[in-house]
Structures are given as C-alpha cells and as structure tokens.
Amino acid sequence: MNAKTVKVRFAPSPTGELHVGNIRTALFDWAYARHTGGVFLFRIEDTDTDRVTDEYIQAAIETLKWLGLDWDEGPEVGGENGPYLQSQRLDIYAEYAQKFLDQKDAYYCYCSPDELEAVREAQRKANVAPGYNGHCRDLTQAQIDAYKAQGRSAVVRMRMPDGSTTFTDLIRGDVSFDHNFVPDFVLVRADGSPLYTLAVAVDDILMKVTHVLRGEDLLSSTPRQIRVYQAMGVAPKDYPVFAHLPFVMGTDNAKLSKRNGEASIAWYREMGFLPEAICNYLALLGWSPGDDVENITMKELTQMFTVEKVHSSPARFDMKKLEAINGDKIRALTIDEFLKWSLPFLTKANVIQGSSQEIELVKKALPLIQERIIVLSEVPKMLKFLFVTEFEVDAESVSKITDSGSKEILKRSVKELEGVSQWSHENIEAALRTSLIEELGLKPRIAFTALRIATTGSTISPPLFESMELLGKEACLARISTALAL
Ligand code: GLU
C-alpha cells in the first residue's frame, strides 16, 4: 500500500444492535473508501467487556454483510494489521500505556471514586468546568508508597499539557479545543483494561488509518486522541484526517427512537426494507447527490460520494421518504429477485412451507402486488388467500357481505362464474361486468368489494380478477358458497 492510499475505518462498540446512526457512519466510510479506491477497514471495539457481547459482535458483522458494505480488512477477512477485535490486542495497549508512563506523559492516579466525586461536586458549586483536578500529577515517592500501603489501586491517566489543540475537520473546518476544558483523562482502568481513547488512537495509527469519518458525538474526544498520537511519537503529517458527520435526529428533532422513527436496523430488516433502500435513504442523511436526485444505486453512491458535500447541520429522519424509496426499489426488482426477497417472509409467516408448487404460485402472484407494497412484510398478508386451506373471512369484513344486497351479488356471481369455461381474468371480468354492473346497475366498488371479500377473505388483496384466476374456478366457487352461508 502506498502512503497516499486512503484507508477509512468503521469501528463500532457492539454494546447493542447497530442503529441508524452507526449504519449511516459505516455507509459513508464505505462509500468514501470505494469512491477513492481506498481501503475499508472494519474494527470491533470490544474493550468494554461489561456491555459488549459475542451476540452483538456477530450481529454487527452480519448486518454489514446484509447491507452489502464489504470490508477489505477486518473480522473474517483478516489483513496485515490484525487482529481486528480490540479484545485481542490488549497487550499492545498495555505496552503503549507503559511507554507513556515511562515518558512521563502519563501517571498513576490513586484518587478513589469518592474523592473524584467530591472534586466534581466542588466544581459544580464553584461553577467551573468539570474534570480531573490534577491531584496525582506530581506525587512524591513517599505519597505513592502511602497510597499503596493503604491498598489503593491506580488508574493510568494522560497528562494534558497547557494550551490547546486545533485540527482541521473536513466537514467543520478548523476546530479548536482549549485544554482548560480537556482535563487529564484515564487511559487504563484500575483492573488494567484500556479505555476507548487509548485503544482507538493506538489502533488508528498502527492500522494506518488515513481518514476518520464518524459521528459528531465523538468530536470532543478528538483532542484526547491527538494527545495519544503525540505521546506515541507520531508526526502531525501522519495523523488521520477527521470528518465528523452530523447527528441523525428523529422527525421531532429529538434523539431518534421508536417513537419518532425507530433506530434499530434489525427492525427495518424485519419490516422488509431492502438493504439497498436503507443505504440509499441513509446516504441522504447529511449528504446529497445534488439536483434533487433521491433514488440512487450503491454504485452511483460510490461514484458520487465526497466528504465535501456532507453538511454539518443535523439530518432529520423521515420515515415516509424511506418508505417511498423502498417502494421504488421493490418495483425495480426483477420477479426472480422479488421472489428471493419475499420467500423468507412467506415461510416465516407460515403462509407457505416452501414446496416448488407453492413457489410457482407465489411467482405468478408477485407481479400483481409489486406496484402495491411498500415493505416486504406486506407480502404474506397480500398472498395468504392463495394458500389457506380452511377459508375464512376476516372478522372485520364479515358484516360487509352478510346483508341482503351482498348476498344477491354473490348469488348472481356464482351463476355467472359457473358459465365461464376458459378461466382467465379477462373472461371473469367480462362475465361479472356484464351481469353485475350493466344488467344489475351496481356500482363497481360495491359489487367487487363483496366478491373480493368472498374470494380472498379480506378487503385488501391484489387485483380482484387476477386473484380469482390464480385461485382457480373451483376454489372461487367454493369460497363464495362458504361466504353465502355466513
Ligand atoms: N467505538 C466507538 C463507538 O462506537 C467509535 C469509534 C470511532 O469511530 O472513533 O462509539
């Protein structure tokens, strides 16, 4: 790899399911790497062993795969800078912590949690910026011995020099942090485990990351990371370039949650949003391809994506827009692709078991609903009527076909349908239109709603005559008789 090759990393801490914000970051990282012909590195930041679980790690890996965000270095794929799970790199962090102690960039801090809390309380009262007061910065050997004799354990703390840190953020321009507001920070816990700031900075350098594109929530950790680079002896020209992506807010500008947009990616998957629709929509959160273009493919995204076009203001999540994009992506599928995406939903809902006959029928029915659905979880509801063995009418639809007018319609339909010899939707429609609309003078909506309920069991179904054709003459007549008996 030559020194100029872009390397971007996605580095989640899997303490839960990945959410919309994480995935938007992963997508921008990936798109930037692909746009520049660089490397996309995937690293798992699992040093917080109390909160990270194997299940969440596996889910993160699986989610990225499902979304099509393939990585060049990372779990399963490997690479020359591994391992890519921070829990497998603890000796590396320990080595650096020791180096910083030896250089006096860091020191042991013996303050107890109670003492630290007392300091914070005093700071609150005095209305000064909270943070470590430097108590253990320059302990004498005698003080250290006394603390040890008391059985106190120590954390390793980084010494923040006076002054400030300024760096250029690709999205926000020059950003400065006055060190009066960046207190000495913990690198290693008393139990020896490294903190995020140490591990992330060491890894970004050792893994030769050139660009850190990540959420705005991490902006304030940047001066601490730069401090670690300095202590590592890295020259400023070799620091990664930072770009902090704007927050993703819910529709009401509050933090994204179930109430205002739903944050969990797993939920979108269960609802039947296509990965390409999710990526397309998330790409528009904070970035825009320009010219009011909204529907783009992954390939177009990688061609067009530049960090310069990312905005710094928060992006607002809009479920309606995501739904519209998903509907468009569903309509753009070939029938074979649509079938592939739909089958798991149909089997999970127990609508089909998966036999080849069932699949044939699904394949014939899918074109009827492709224009009508927004998410794949609607497929089972729409196609269930083709597969039920014990025909039943929806509880809420029963009253719509038991009045005398509806019974008349159904009786007349039976008579007409019995006479249809070539069972095609054109012939079914012609027969019913002639008798119900022209001869009886009924409004189509009234006549056909009754028939729709009597043949499919509900008011929601694919187009009526096509549905009746797929269902077959015998089943249609049997169902209308059942409905008439209600
Ligand atoms: N592991 C951190 C997190 O999930 C992000 C690390 C980074 O992007 O710098 O919050």
Coordinates of C-alpha atoms and ligand atoms in Angstrom, one line a residue:
M1 CA 0.0 0.0 0.0
N2 CA 1.5 3.4 -0.8
A3 CA 1.4 6.0 1.8
K4 CA -1.3 8.1 0.0
T5 CA -3.9 5.3 -0.3
V6 CA -7.0 6.3 1.6
K7 CA -7.9 4.0 4.5
V8 CA -11.2 4.5 6.3
R9 CA -12.4 2.5 9.2
F10 CA -15.7 1.7 10.8
A11 CA -15.2 0.9 14.5
P12 CA -18.4 0.2 16.4
S13 CA -18.6 -0.8 20.0
P14 CA -21.2 -3.5 19.9
T15 CA -22.9 -2.9 23.2
G16 CA -26.3 -3.4 21.4
E17 CA -27.8 -3.8 18.0
L18 CA -26.3 -1.4 15.4
H19 CA -28.6 1.6 14.9
V20 CA -29.4 4.0 12.2
G21 CA -26.6 6.4 13.2
N22 CA -23.9 3.7 13.2
I23 CA -25.0 2.4 9.9
R24 CA -25.0 5.9 8.3
T25 CA -21.4 6.2 9.6
A26 CA -20.5 2.8 8.2
L27 CA -22.1 3.7 4.8
F28 CA -20.2 7.0 4.5
D29 CA -17.0 5.2 5.5
W30 CA -17.5 2.5 2.9
A31 CA -18.7 5.0 0.2
Y32 CA -15.6 7.2 0.8
A33 CA -13.3 4.2 0.6
R34 CA -14.9 2.9 -2.6
H35 CA -15.0 6.4 -4.1
T36 CA -11.3 6.9 -3.6
G37 CA -10.3 3.4 -4.5
G38 CA -9.0 3.1 -0.9
V39 CA -9.4 0.5 1.8
F40 CA -12.4 0.0 4.1
L41 CA -11.3 -1.4 7.4
F42 CA -13.8 -2.8 10.0
R43 CA -12.7 -3.0 13.6
I44 CA -14.6 -4.2 16.6
E45 CA -14.1 -2.0 19.7
D46 CA -15.0 -4.5 22.4
T47 CA -12.9 -3.5 25.3
D48 CA -16.0 -2.6 27.4
T49 CA -16.4 -6.3 28.4
D50 CA -19.3 -5.5 30.7
R51 CA -21.5 -4.3 27.8
V52 CA -20.2 -5.9 24.6
T53 CA -21.5 -9.4 23.9
D54 CA -20.5 -12.0 21.3
E55 CA -24.0 -11.9 20.0
Y56 CA -23.8 -8.2 19.3
I57 CA -20.5 -8.6 17.6
Q58 CA -21.9 -11.3 15.3
A59 CA -24.9 -9.2 14.7
A60 CA -22.7 -6.2 13.7
I61 CA -20.7 -8.4 11.3
E62 CA -23.9 -9.9 9.8
T63 CA -25.6 -6.5 9.4
L64 CA -22.7 -5.1 7.4
K65 CA -22.8 -8.1 5.2
W66 CA -26.5 -7.9 4.7
L67 CA -26.2 -4.2 3.8
G68 CA -23.5 -5.0 1.2
L69 CA -20.9 -2.9 2.9
D70 CA -18.0 -5.2 2.2
W71 CA -14.7 -4.6 4.0
D72 CA -11.1 -5.2 2.9
E73 CA -9.6 -5.6 6.4
G74 CA -11.3 -6.8 9.5
P75 CA -13.1 -9.8 11.1
E76 CA -13.4 -12.9 8.9
V77 CA -11.4 -11.2 6.1
G78 CA -8.2 -10.7 8.0
G79 CA -5.4 -8.3 6.9
E80 CA -1.9 -7.3 7.7
N81 CA -2.9 -5.1 10.6
G82 CA -5.0 -7.5 12.6
P83 CA -6.3 -8.8 14.9
Y84 CA -9.3 -6.5 14.4
L85 CA -11.1 -7.2 17.7
Q86 CA -9.7 -4.9 20.3
S87 CA -10.1 -7.6 23.0
Q88 CA -7.3 -9.5 21.1
R89 CA -5.0 -6.5 21.2
L90 CA -4.8 -5.8 24.9
D91 CA -1.0 -6.4 25.1
I92 CA -0.5 -3.7 22.5
Y93 CA -2.4 -1.1 24.5
A94 CA -0.6 -2.2 27.7
E95 CA 2.7 -1.6 26.0
Y96 CA 1.8 1.9 25.0
A97 CA 0.4 2.8 28.4
Q98 CA 3.8 1.7 29.8
K99 CA 5.7 3.7 27.3
F100 CA 3.6 6.8 28.2
L101 CA 4.3 6.2 31.9
D102 CA 8.0 5.9 31.2
Q103 CA 8.0 9.1 29.2
K104 CA 6.0 10.9 32.0
D105 CA 3.3 11.7 29.5
A106 CA 1.0 9.6 31.8
Y107 CA 0.9 8.9 35.5
Y108 CA -0.7 6.7 38.0
C109 CA -3.7 8.2 39.7
Y110 CA -4.8 6.9 43.1
C111 CA -7.8 9.0 43.6
S112 CA -10.8 7.0 44.8
P113 CA -14.2 7.3 43.1
D114 CA -15.5 9.1 46.3
E115 CA -12.7 11.6 46.1
L116 CA -13.3 12.2 42.4
E117 CA -17.0 12.8 43.1
A118 CA -16.1 15.3 45.8
V119 CA -14.0 17.2 43.3
R120 CA -16.8 17.2 40.8
E121 CA -19.2 18.4 43.4
A122 CA -16.9 21.3 44.4
Q123 CA -16.5 22.2 40.8
R124 CA -20.3 22.2 40.3
K125 CA -20.7 24.5 43.3
A126 CA -17.9 26.8 42.1
N127 CA -19.4 26.8 38.6
V128 CA -16.1 25.8 37.0
A129 CA -15.6 23.3 34.2
P130 CA -15.8 19.7 35.5
G131 CA -12.8 17.4 35.2
Y132 CA -9.9 15.9 37.0
N133 CA -8.0 18.4 39.1
G134 CA -4.5 17.0 38.6
H135 CA -4.2 15.8 42.2
C136 CA -1.9 12.9 41.3
R137 CA 0.1 14.5 38.6
D138 CA 3.3 15.0 40.5
L139 CA 3.1 12.7 43.6
T140 CA 6.3 12.1 45.5
Q141 CA 7.5 8.6 46.0
A142 CA 6.5 8.9 49.7
Q143 CA 2.9 9.8 48.7
I144 CA 2.8 6.9 46.2
D145 CA 4.1 4.5 48.9
A146 CA 1.5 5.7 51.3
Y147 CA -1.3 5.2 48.8
K148 CA 0.0 1.7 48.1
A149 CA 0.2 0.9 51.8
Q150 CA -3.5 1.9 52.0
G151 CA -4.2 -0.8 49.4
R152 CA -5.4 1.7 46.8
S153 CA -5.4 0.7 43.2
A154 CA -4.4 3.1 40.4
V155 CA -5.6 4.1 37.0
V156 CA -3.3 5.4 34.3
R157 CA -4.0 9.0 33.4
M158 CA -2.8 11.0 30.5
R159 CA -1.2 14.4 31.3
M160 CA -2.8 17.1 29.1
P161 CA -0.3 20.0 28.7
D162 CA -1.4 23.6 28.9
G163 CA -2.6 25.2 25.6
S164 CA -5.0 24.0 23.0
T165 CA -5.4 21.5 20.2
T166 CA -6.5 22.6 16.7
F167 CA -7.3 20.3 13.9
T168 CA -9.0 20.7 10.5
D169 CA -12.2 18.7 10.2
L170 CA -13.2 18.0 6.6
I171 CA -16.8 18.9 7.4
R172 CA -16.5 21.6 10.1
G173 CA -13.3 23.4 9.1
D174 CA -10.8 24.3 11.9
V175 CA -11.8 23.1 15.3
S176 CA -10.0 24.2 18.5
F177 CA -10.2 22.8 22.0
D178 CA -8.8 24.8 24.9
H179 CA -7.1 22.3 27.3
N180 CA -8.8 24.1 30.2
F181 CA -11.7 22.0 29.1
V182 CA -9.8 18.9 28.3
P183 CA -8.7 17.5 31.7
D184 CA -6.2 14.7 32.2
F185 CA -8.0 11.6 31.2
V186 CA -7.9 7.9 32.1
L187 CA -6.1 5.6 29.6
V188 CA -6.2 2.3 31.7
R189 CA -8.7 1.3 34.4
A190 CA -7.6 0.0 37.8
D191 CA -8.2 -3.5 36.5
G192 CA -5.7 -3.0 33.7
S193 CA -8.3 -2.7 30.9
P194 CA -7.8 0.0 28.3
L195 CA -10.3 2.8 27.7
Y196 CA -11.7 3.8 24.3
T197 CA -9.4 6.8 23.9
L198 CA -6.2 4.8 24.2
A199 CA -7.3 1.8 22.1
V200 CA -8.9 3.9 19.3
A201 CA -5.9 6.2 18.9
V202 CA -3.3 3.4 19.0
D203 CA -5.2 1.3 16.5
D204 CA -5.9 4.2 14.1
I205 CA -2.1 4.8 14.0
L206 CA -1.0 1.2 13.9
M207 CA -3.6 0.2 11.3
K208 CA -2.5 3.2 9.2
V209 CA -6.0 4.8 9.0
T210 CA -5.9 7.9 7.0
H211 CA -9.4 9.2 7.5
V212 CA -11.7 9.1 10.5
L213 CA -15.3 9.7 9.4
R214 CA -17.5 9.2 12.4
G215 CA -20.4 10.6 14.3
E216 CA -20.4 14.1 15.7
D217 CA -20.8 12.7 19.2
L218 CA -17.1 11.8 19.1
L219 CA -15.9 15.3 18.1
S220 CA -15.0 16.2 21.7
S221 CA -12.8 13.1 22.1
T222 CA -10.6 14.2 19.2
P223 CA -8.1 16.4 21.2
R224 CA -7.5 13.4 23.6
Q225 CA -6.8 11.1 20.7
I226 CA -4.4 13.6 19.2
R227 CA -2.7 13.7 22.6
V228 CA -2.2 10.0 22.4
Y229 CA -0.7 10.3 18.9
Q230 CA 1.7 12.8 20.2
A231 CA 2.8 10.6 23.0
M232 CA 3.2 7.7 20.5
G233 CA 5.7 10.0 18.7
V234 CA 3.6 10.3 15.5
A235 CA 4.4 13.3 13.3
P236 CA 1.4 15.6 12.7
K237 CA 1.5 14.9 9.0
D238 CA 0.8 11.2 9.8
Y239 CA -2.3 11.9 11.9
P240 CA -5.5 10.7 10.4
V241 CA -7.8 13.4 8.9
F242 CA -11.0 13.8 10.8
A243 CA -14.6 14.3 9.5
H244 CA -17.4 14.4 12.0
L245 CA -20.8 13.5 10.5
P246 CA -23.9 15.4 11.6
F247 CA -26.3 13.8 14.1
V248 CA -29.3 11.9 12.8
M249 CA -32.4 13.2 14.6
G250 CA -36.0 11.9 14.8
T251 CA -38.8 13.7 13.0
D252 CA -39.3 15.9 16.0
N253 CA -35.6 16.9 16.2
A254 CA -35.2 14.7 19.3
K255 CA -32.9 11.7 19.5
L256 CA -34.0 9.0 17.1
S257 CA -36.1 6.4 18.9
K258 CA -39.0 4.1 18.4
R259 CA -41.4 6.9 19.0
N260 CA -40.1 9.2 16.2
G261 CA -38.6 7.0 13.6
E262 CA -37.1 3.8 15.1
A263 CA -33.4 3.5 15.4
S264 CA -32.7 -0.2 15.3
I265 CA -31.5 -1.6 11.9
A266 CA -32.8 -5.1 12.9
W267 CA -36.3 -3.6 13.0
Y268 CA -36.1 -2.3 9.4
R269 CA -34.9 -5.7 8.3
E270 CA -37.8 -7.4 9.9
M271 CA -40.2 -5.0 8.4
G272 CA -38.9 -5.8 5.0
F273 CA -36.9 -2.8 3.9
L274 CA -34.4 -3.7 1.3
P275 CA -30.7 -3.1 2.2
E276 CA -30.3 -1.0 -0.9
A277 CA -33.2 1.2 0.1
I278 CA -31.8 1.6 3.6
C279 CA -28.4 2.5 2.2
N280 CA -30.0 4.8 -0.4
Y281 CA -32.0 6.6 2.2
L282 CA -29.3 6.8 4.8
A283 CA -27.0 8.3 2.2
L284 CA -29.3 11.3 2.1
L285 CA -29.0 11.9 5.8
G286 CA -26.4 14.6 5.8
W287 CA -25.3 14.2 2.2
S288 CA -26.9 14.9 -1.1
P289 CA -26.1 13.9 -4.6
G290 CA -27.4 17.3 -5.8
D291 CA -30.0 18.2 -8.4
D292 CA -32.9 16.9 -6.2
V293 CA -31.8 13.3 -7.0
E294 CA -33.0 10.9 -4.4
N295 CA -33.1 7.5 -5.9
I296 CA -29.5 6.2 -6.4
T297 CA -27.9 2.8 -6.6
M298 CA -25.0 1.7 -4.4
K299 CA -22.8 2.0 -7.5
E300 CA -23.9 5.6 -8.1
L301 CA -23.3 6.4 -4.4
T302 CA -19.7 5.2 -4.6
Q303 CA -19.2 7.2 -7.8
M304 CA -20.7 10.4 -6.4
F305 CA -19.8 10.4 -2.7
T306 CA -17.4 13.1 -1.4
V307 CA -16.9 14.3 2.1
E308 CA -17.0 17.9 0.9
K309 CA -20.7 17.5 0.2
V310 CA -21.6 16.3 3.7
H311 CA -23.4 19.1 5.7
S312 CA -22.6 20.0 9.2
S313 CA -26.1 20.6 10.3
P314 CA -28.1 17.7 11.8
A315 CA -30.1 15.5 9.5
R316 CA -33.7 14.7 10.2
F317 CA -35.0 11.1 9.7
D318 CA -38.1 10.9 7.6
M319 CA -39.8 7.5 7.6
K320 CA -42.1 8.5 4.7
K321 CA -39.2 9.2 2.4
L322 CA -37.6 5.9 3.4
E323 CA -40.9 4.1 2.6
A324 CA -41.1 5.8 -0.8
I325 CA -37.6 4.8 -1.7
N326 CA -38.3 1.2 -0.5
G327 CA -41.4 1.0 -2.7
D328 CA -39.3 2.3 -5.6
K329 CA -36.6 -0.3 -5.0
I330 CA -39.2 -3.1 -4.7
R331 CA -40.7 -2.1 -8.1
A332 CA -37.3 -2.1 -9.6
L333 CA -36.6 -5.7 -8.7
T334 CA -36.9 -8.5 -11.3
I335 CA -39.5 -11.1 -10.4
D336 CA -36.8 -13.6 -9.5
E337 CA -35.2 -11.0 -7.1
F338 CA -38.6 -10.1 -5.7
L339 CA -39.3 -13.8 -5.2
K340 CA -36.0 -14.3 -3.4
W341 CA -36.7 -11.5 -1.0
S342 CA -40.3 -12.5 -0.4
L343 CA -39.9 -16.2 0.3
P344 CA -38.4 -15.8 3.8
F345 CA -41.3 -13.6 4.8
L346 CA -43.9 -16.0 3.5
T347 CA -42.3 -19.0 5.2
K348 CA -41.8 -17.1 8.4
A349 CA -45.4 -16.1 8.5
N350 CA -46.3 -19.8 7.8
V351 CA -48.1 -18.9 4.6
I352 CA -46.1 -21.4 2.6
Q353 CA -43.9 -24.3 3.6
G354 CA -41.7 -23.8 0.6
S355 CA -42.7 -26.5 -1.9
S356 CA -42.0 -26.0 -5.6
Q357 CA -45.7 -25.8 -6.4
E358 CA -46.2 -23.1 -3.8
I359 CA -43.2 -21.2 -5.1
E360 CA -44.6 -21.4 -8.6
L361 CA -47.8 -19.9 -7.5
V362 CA -46.1 -17.1 -5.5
K363 CA -44.1 -16.3 -8.6
K364 CA -47.3 -15.9 -10.6
A365 CA -48.8 -13.7 -7.9
L366 CA -45.9 -11.4 -7.2
P367 CA -46.4 -9.2 -10.3
L368 CA -49.9 -8.4 -9.0
I369 CA -48.5 -6.8 -5.8
Q370 CA -45.2 -5.4 -6.9
E371 CA -46.8 -2.0 -7.5
R372 CA -48.8 -2.0 -4.4
I373 CA -46.5 -2.7 -1.4
I374 CA -44.1 -0.6 0.5
V375 CA -42.3 -3.2 2.6
L376 CA -41.8 -6.9 2.2
S377 CA -43.7 -7.8 5.4
E378 CA -46.9 -6.9 3.5
V379 CA -46.3 -9.9 1.1
P380 CA -47.7 -12.6 3.4
K381 CA -50.8 -10.5 4.1
M382 CA -51.4 -9.9 0.4
L383 CA -50.8 -13.5 -0.7
K384 CA -52.2 -15.5 2.2
F385 CA -55.5 -16.0 0.5
L386 CA -53.9 -18.2 -2.2
F387 CA -52.7 -20.7 0.3
V388 CA -55.3 -21.1 3.1
T389 CA -56.9 -24.5 3.2
E390 CA -59.6 -23.5 5.7
F391 CA -61.1 -20.5 4.1
E392 CA -62.2 -17.8 6.5
V393 CA -63.4 -14.2 6.1
D394 CA -61.7 -11.5 8.2
A395 CA -63.7 -10.7 11.3
E396 CA -64.0 -7.1 10.4
S397 CA -65.2 -7.9 6.8
V398 CA -67.9 -10.3 7.6
S399 CA -70.6 -7.7 8.2
K400 CA -69.9 -6.3 4.7
I401 CA -71.1 -9.4 2.9
T402 CA -74.0 -10.6 5.1
D403 CA -76.6 -8.0 4.1
S404 CA -79.2 -9.0 1.6
G405 CA -77.7 -6.8 -1.2
S406 CA -74.3 -8.5 -0.9
K407 CA -75.9 -11.9 -0.9
E408 CA -77.7 -11.0 -4.1
I409 CA -74.4 -10.0 -5.7
L410 CA -72.7 -13.2 -4.6
K411 CA -75.6 -15.4 -5.8
R412 CA -75.6 -13.8 -9.2
S413 CA -71.8 -14.1 -9.4
V414 CA -71.9 -17.8 -8.8
K415 CA -74.3 -18.2 -11.6
E416 CA -72.2 -16.2 -14.0
L417 CA -68.9 -17.7 -12.9
E418 CA -70.2 -21.2 -13.4
G419 CA -70.6 -20.4 -17.0
V420 CA -67.0 -19.2 -17.5
S421 CA -65.4 -22.1 -19.3
Q422 CA -62.0 -20.6 -20.1
W423 CA -60.9 -19.4 -16.5
S424 CA -58.9 -16.3 -17.3
H425 CA -59.0 -12.9 -15.6
E426 CA -60.3 -11.3 -18.9
N427 CA -63.2 -13.7 -19.1
I428 CA -64.0 -13.5 -15.4
E429 CA -64.1 -9.7 -15.6
A430 CA -66.2 -9.7 -18.7
A431 CA -68.8 -12.0 -17.2
L432 CA -69.0 -10.1 -14.0
R433 CA -69.1 -6.7 -15.5
T434 CA -71.9 -7.6 -17.9
S435 CA -74.1 -9.2 -15.2
L436 CA -73.4 -7.1 -12.1
I437 CA -72.6 -3.6 -13.5
E438 CA -74.5 -3.5 -16.7
E439 CA -77.5 -5.7 -16.0
L440 CA -78.0 -5.1 -12.2
G441 CA -76.7 -1.5 -12.5
L442 CA -74.4 -1.8 -9.4
K443 CA -71.5 0.4 -8.7
P444 CA -68.3 -1.5 -9.4
R445 CA -66.9 -0.6 -5.9
I446 CA -69.9 -2.2 -4.2
A447 CA -70.1 -5.3 -6.4
F448 CA -66.5 -6.1 -6.4
T449 CA -65.8 -5.4 -2.7
A450 CA -68.3 -8.1 -1.9
L451 CA -66.6 -10.5 -4.3
R452 CA -63.2 -9.6 -3.1
I453 CA -64.2 -10.4 0.5
A454 CA -65.9 -13.6 -0.6
T455 CA -63.0 -14.9 -2.5
T456 CA -59.9 -13.6 -0.7
G457 CA -61.4 -13.2 2.8
S458 CA -60.4 -9.6 3.1
T459 CA -60.8 -6.1 1.6
I460 CA -57.0 -6.0 1.0
S461 CA -55.8 -8.1 -1.8
P462 CA -54.1 -8.0 -5.2
P463 CA -56.3 -7.0 -8.2
L464 CA -59.6 -9.0 -8.0
F465 CA -59.9 -10.7 -11.3
E466 CA -56.2 -11.7 -11.4
S467 CA -56.5 -13.1 -7.9
M468 CA -59.6 -15.1 -8.9
E469 CA -57.7 -16.5 -11.9
L470 CA -54.8 -17.7 -9.7
L471 CA -57.2 -19.1 -7.1
G472 CA -59.0 -21.2 -9.7
K473 CA -62.6 -21.7 -10.6
E474 CA -63.4 -24.4 -8.1
A475 CA -61.9 -22.6 -5.1
C476 CA -63.6 -19.4 -6.1
L477 CA -67.0 -21.0 -6.3
A478 CA -66.4 -23.0 -3.1
R479 CA -65.4 -19.8 -1.2
I480 CA -68.4 -17.8 -2.4
S481 CA -70.7 -20.6 -1.2
T482 CA -68.9 -20.5 2.2
A483 CA -69.4 -16.7 2.3
L484 CA -73.1 -17.1 1.3
A485 CA -73.6 -19.4 4.3
L486 CA -72.3 -16.8 6.8
Ligands
GLU1 N1 -16.2 2.6 19.0 C1 -16.8 4.0 19.0 C2 -18.3 3.9 19.1 O1 -18.9 3.0 18.7 C3 -16.5 4.8 17.8 C4 -15.1 4.9 17.5 C5 -14.7 5.9 16.5 O2 -15.3 5.9 15.4 O3 -13.8 6.7 16.7 O4 -18.8 4.9 19.6

